[in-house]
Short mmCIF file of C-alpha atoms and ligand atoms in Angstrom, two decimals:
data_model
loop_
_atom_site.label_atom_id
_atom_site.label_comp_id
_atom_site.label_asym_id
_atom_site.label_seq_id
_atom_site.Cartn_x
_atom_site.Cartn_y
_atom_site.Cartn_z
CA MET R 734 109.08 116.40 98.91
CA VAL R 735 109.04 118.30 95.26
CA PHE R 736 112.12 117.55 92.90
CA PRO R 737 111.43 119.81 90.29
CA ASP R 738 112.04 119.23 86.32
CA LEU R 739 114.97 121.37 85.89
CA GLY R 740 117.26 119.86 83.47
CA GLN R 741 120.73 118.44 84.89
CA ALA R 742 119.86 121.24 87.67
CA GLU R 743 118.83 121.14 91.29
CA ALA R 744 115.78 122.34 93.62
CA ILE R 745 114.16 120.41 95.82
CA ILE R 746 111.29 121.70 98.59
CA LEU R 747 110.30 120.21 101.16
CA GLN R 748 106.91 121.81 102.35
CA THR R 749 105.48 121.62 105.66
CA VAL R 750 102.03 122.69 106.92
CA ASP R 751 104.14 125.06 108.74
CA ALA R 752 107.79 126.08 107.22
CA ALA R 753 109.23 125.34 104.02
CA VAL R 754 112.79 124.35 103.12
CA LEU R 755 114.91 124.49 100.14
CA VAL R 756 117.71 122.28 99.13
CA ASP R 757 119.94 124.46 96.45
CA CYS R 758 118.77 126.77 93.99
CA GLY R 759 119.18 125.35 90.20
CA GLU R 760 121.04 127.37 88.18
CA THR R 761 121.04 131.06 87.10
CA ASP R 762 118.35 130.21 84.37
CA SER R 763 115.90 128.42 87.27
CA GLY R 764 115.07 130.82 89.55
CA PRO R 765 111.92 132.08 87.66
CA ALA R 766 110.96 128.28 87.69
CA ILE R 767 111.85 127.58 91.18
CA LEU R 768 110.04 130.98 92.46
CA ARG R 769 106.41 130.17 90.59
CA GLU R 770 106.80 126.07 91.87
CA LEU R 771 107.31 127.89 95.54
CA ARG R 772 104.66 130.13 94.88
CA ARG R 773 102.16 127.28 93.23
CA ARG R 774 102.61 125.74 96.72
CA GLY R 775 101.54 129.09 98.03
CA ILE R 776 104.00 129.07 99.82
CA GLU R 777 106.22 133.44 100.50
CA ARG R 778 108.87 132.01 102.14
CA LEU R 779 111.41 130.20 103.62
CA ASP R 780 112.68 129.38 106.52
CA LEU R 781 116.28 127.60 105.71
CA VAL R 782 117.59 127.45 101.95
CA VAL R 783 120.24 124.66 102.50
CA LEU R 784 122.74 125.75 99.40
CA THR R 785 125.45 121.72 99.73
CA HIS R 786 127.87 123.82 97.50
CA PRO R 787 129.09 126.14 95.04
CA HIS R 788 128.23 124.79 91.79
CA ALA R 789 126.57 127.08 89.69
CA ASP R 790 124.34 124.14 88.72
CA HIS R 791 123.26 124.48 92.69
CA THR R 792 123.74 127.93 93.79
CA GLY R 793 122.51 129.69 90.61
CA GLY R 794 118.87 130.18 91.36
CA PHE R 795 119.74 131.39 94.61
CA PRO R 796 120.27 135.08 94.15
CA TYR R 797 116.75 135.59 91.31
CA LEU R 798 114.79 134.19 94.19
CA ALA R 799 116.76 136.22 97.70
CA GLU R 800 116.17 139.07 95.83
CA ARG R 801 111.89 137.84 95.87
CA MET R 802 111.21 136.21 98.69
CA PRO R 803 111.79 135.71 102.15
CA VAL R 804 114.60 133.32 103.92
CA GLY R 805 115.47 133.34 107.09
CA LEU R 806 118.43 131.72 107.38
CA LEU R 807 121.48 130.16 104.86
CA MET R 808 122.88 127.39 104.66
CA ASP R 809 125.96 125.90 103.02
CA SER R 810 129.53 123.80 102.94
CA GLY R 811 131.76 126.55 103.53
CA PHE R 812 133.67 124.70 100.68
CA PRO R 813 135.27 128.55 99.57
CA SER R 814 134.65 129.12 95.82
CA GLU R 815 136.04 132.30 93.79
CA SER R 816 133.33 131.75 91.20
CA ALA R 817 131.99 135.44 90.76
CA LEU R 818 128.61 133.86 90.83
CA GLN R 819 129.85 133.26 94.46
CA ALA R 820 130.59 135.96 95.56
CA LYS R 821 127.14 137.31 93.35
CA VAL R 822 124.88 134.49 95.92
CA MET R 823 127.22 135.72 99.31
CA GLN R 824 126.41 139.17 98.46
CA THR R 825 123.39 138.70 98.21
CA ALA R 826 122.52 137.14 101.65
CA ARG R 827 124.01 140.01 102.54
CA ARG R 828 121.96 142.61 101.18
CA GLN R 829 118.67 140.47 102.70
CA GLY R 830 119.98 140.76 105.78
CA ILE R 831 119.75 137.04 105.23
CA PRO R 832 121.69 135.44 108.52
CA ARG R 833 124.26 132.58 106.80
CA ARG R 834 125.73 129.34 108.67
CA ARG R 835 128.09 127.00 107.62
CA ALA R 836 126.77 123.73 108.23
CA VAL R 837 129.19 121.23 110.02
CA ALA R 838 128.10 117.52 110.62
CA GLY R 839 126.85 117.19 114.27
CA GLN R 840 123.92 120.13 113.69
CA THR R 841 120.36 119.73 113.44
CA ILE R 842 117.71 122.49 112.78
CA ARG R 843 114.42 122.35 113.44
CA VAL R 844 112.11 123.85 111.16
CA GLY R 845 108.13 123.82 112.40
CA ASP R 846 106.82 121.79 114.41
CA SER R 847 107.25 118.36 112.22
CA LEU R 848 111.03 118.71 110.58
CA SER R 849 113.83 118.05 111.84
CA LEU R 850 117.90 118.35 109.47
CA SER R 851 120.34 116.87 110.93
CA VAL R 852 123.83 117.64 108.89
CA LEU R 853 125.99 114.38 108.31
CA TRP R 854 128.25 115.47 106.04
CA PRO R 855 130.86 117.62 105.75
CA GLU R 856 132.85 118.07 108.89
CA ARG R 857 135.05 121.32 109.74
CA ARG R 858 138.38 119.82 107.89
CA HIS R 859 136.62 119.81 104.78
CA LEU R 860 138.08 116.26 102.80
CA THR R 861 140.75 117.11 100.48
CA GLY R 862 142.58 115.39 97.31
CA THR R 863 139.07 114.10 95.48
CA GLU R 864 138.02 113.96 92.38
CA SER R 865 136.10 117.77 93.32
CA ASP R 866 137.01 118.10 95.84
CA ALA R 867 133.22 120.38 96.57
CA ASN R 868 131.02 117.98 95.71
CA ASN R 869 133.07 115.32 98.24
CA ASN R 870 131.99 117.75 101.21
CA SER R 871 128.66 118.73 99.61
CA VAL R 872 125.96 119.68 102.49
CA VAL R 873 124.88 115.94 103.15
CA LEU R 874 121.22 116.03 105.37
CA MET R 875 118.89 113.64 106.86
CA VAL R 876 115.32 114.78 106.47
CA ARG R 877 113.44 113.64 109.55
CA HIS R 878 109.14 113.75 109.13
CA GLY R 879 108.14 111.54 111.98
CA ALA R 880 109.67 108.41 111.21
CA VAL R 881 110.09 109.22 108.12
CA HIS R 882 113.45 109.08 106.80
CA ILE R 883 115.15 111.08 103.83
CA LEU R 884 118.43 111.48 102.36
CA LEU R 885 119.71 114.99 100.89
CA THR R 886 123.41 113.99 99.50
CA GLY R 887 124.53 117.38 97.49
CA ASP R 888 127.33 116.31 94.70
CA LEU R 889 128.99 113.16 97.06
CA GLN R 890 130.45 110.86 95.11
CA GLN R 891 131.79 107.47 96.34
CA GLU R 892 134.93 108.75 98.06
CA GLY R 893 133.17 111.07 99.91
CA GLU R 894 130.57 108.47 100.80
CA PHE R 895 133.34 106.35 101.90
CA ALA R 896 134.65 109.20 104.70
CA LEU R 897 129.96 110.02 105.50
CA LEU R 898 130.09 105.73 106.24
CA ARG R 899 133.46 105.91 108.71
CA ARG R 900 131.52 109.17 110.88
CA SER R 901 127.77 108.10 110.27
CA PRO R 902 127.01 104.33 110.17
CA ASP R 903 123.38 104.83 111.31
CA LEU R 904 122.45 105.97 107.01
CA ARG R 905 119.17 103.77 106.60
CA ALA R 906 115.97 105.82 104.58
CA GLU R 907 112.81 105.50 102.74
CA VAL R 908 114.04 107.78 100.20
CA LEU R 909 117.81 108.55 99.16
CA LYS R 910 118.34 111.54 96.38
CA VAL R 911 120.95 109.95 94.90
CA GLY R 912 124.60 112.12 94.04
CA HIS R 913 126.11 113.93 91.19
CA GLN R 914 122.98 113.34 88.91
CA GLY R 915 123.91 109.92 89.66
CA SER R 916 127.04 109.55 87.30
CA ALA R 917 128.74 106.04 87.70
CA ASP R 918 131.39 107.49 90.83
CA ALA R 919 128.19 107.86 93.29
CA ALA R 920 125.96 105.70 95.39
CA GLY R 921 128.70 102.78 95.65
CA THR R 922 127.32 99.64 97.38
CA PRO R 923 129.87 99.06 100.69
CA PHE R 924 127.14 103.18 100.68
CA LEU R 925 123.64 101.25 99.22
CA SER R 926 123.91 98.85 101.70
CA LYS R 927 123.41 101.33 105.00
CA VAL R 928 120.44 103.24 103.56
CA ARG R 929 118.10 100.46 102.59
CA PRO R 930 115.96 103.06 100.47
CA ARG R 931 112.76 101.74 99.38
CA TRP R 932 112.17 104.65 96.34
CA ALA R 933 116.63 106.34 94.82
CA VAL R 934 116.06 110.08 92.83
CA ILE R 935 118.29 110.70 90.60
CA VAL R 936 118.26 114.00 89.20
CA ALA R 937 119.63 114.82 85.59
CA GLY R 938 118.09 116.48 82.55
CA ARG R 939 116.37 114.07 79.61
CA GLY R 940 119.05 113.20 76.97
CA ASN R 941 122.31 115.16 78.90
CA SER R 942 125.11 114.64 77.48
CA TYR R 943 127.43 113.99 80.24
CA GLY R 944 125.35 110.60 80.19
CA HIS R 945 123.87 110.69 83.20
CA PRO R 946 122.44 108.32 85.03
CA SER R 947 124.97 106.19 84.71
CA ALA R 948 123.40 102.47 83.52
CA ARG R 949 125.22 100.49 86.01
CA THR R 950 124.39 103.14 89.23
CA VAL R 951 120.91 102.78 88.37
CA GLU R 952 121.35 99.29 88.62
CA ARG R 953 123.19 99.45 92.13
CA LEU R 954 120.20 100.90 93.84
CA ARG R 955 118.50 98.45 91.90
CA SER R 956 120.40 96.01 92.87
CA ALA R 957 119.47 97.82 96.29
CA GLY R 958 115.76 96.73 97.18
CA ALA R 959 115.32 100.66 95.44
CA THR R 960 112.83 101.99 93.16
CA VAL R 961 114.34 104.47 90.85
CA LEU R 962 112.84 107.89 89.89
CA CYS R 963 115.41 110.25 87.30
CA THR R 964 113.84 113.56 87.55
CA GLY R 965 114.74 113.52 83.05
CA LEU R 966 112.55 110.08 82.96
CA GLU R 967 109.49 111.36 85.59
CA GLY R 968 109.78 114.99 84.28
CA GLU R 969 109.07 116.56 87.99
CA ILE R 970 108.66 113.75 91.13
CA GLU R 971 107.14 114.81 94.61
CA PHE R 972 106.64 112.62 97.79
CA GLU R 973 104.00 112.93 100.15
CA SER R 974 105.06 112.42 104.09
CA ASP R 975 102.17 111.66 107.20
CA GLY R 976 105.09 111.04 109.48
CA ARG R 977 105.21 107.24 109.21
CA THR R 978 105.51 107.01 105.25
CA ILE R 979 106.42 107.93 102.46
CA ARG R 980 105.77 108.15 98.73
CA PRO R 981 105.29 109.38 95.57
CA PHE R 982 102.81 110.55 93.21
CA SER R 983 102.40 111.89 89.82
CA GLU R 984 100.73 111.16 86.99
CA ARG R 985 103.32 109.69 85.23
CA LEU R 986 104.09 106.93 87.86
CA ALA R 987 100.41 105.61 88.15
CA VAL R 988 99.97 105.66 92.13
CA PRO R 989 96.22 105.47 92.49
CA ALA R 990 95.21 108.28 94.11
CA ALA R 991 93.31 105.97 96.78
CA SER R 992 97.09 104.97 97.90
CA ARG R 993 98.12 107.62 97.82
ZN1 ZN O 430 128.22 119.77 91.61
#
């Protein structure tokens, strides 16, 4: 699992011996960097692309990528967006003949021999009246690789977390991708007490003007027992799972090669 350093924009690569998945596609400018990253890892085809929600920092790179690499299936939250970018995303998927499916809680998708992705959120009837309904209806995925659990939350904020808690009591995961660039209203204590992550990953640009991640959020994550990793500090963050345990490795994290 790779979190490329794309500034504030987000994309997550899941790669196994026989499959590859991309969860979000960064912003429009991120397309070439993501494509390079995929090719560098020997990925020539994406079995699945998930767009967690229709904001430009998560979907922008999709048209560039989908025109240059085969995509087996596109899944998205179905949250409506009138933006020109969203129209381009949908038009590109149609033109490239990529089947599209709306992600609804309860679905599980197997990708290759060793990966399964369960959609935990959103429900068919979207949450409304929140600070950002687009964020709070993000596709939330529980990724399973053997016994390893990874929770990817898009830009879910606390209103979405509370709704998800009512629906899915079992949220335990070794790795949590923290919602919404680690802003103050992401990863609330009730949510963290259910997830109990060993590792928490925040995607946020170095020296960004939003003050992401919030110091309070980082403190909550640490109090919950997580080691916090942020792309703005570490650069690209990479994890390796053998199906029993998962651990980050990179030179900057100084995890000795022998213990990988
Ligand atoms: Zn967003």
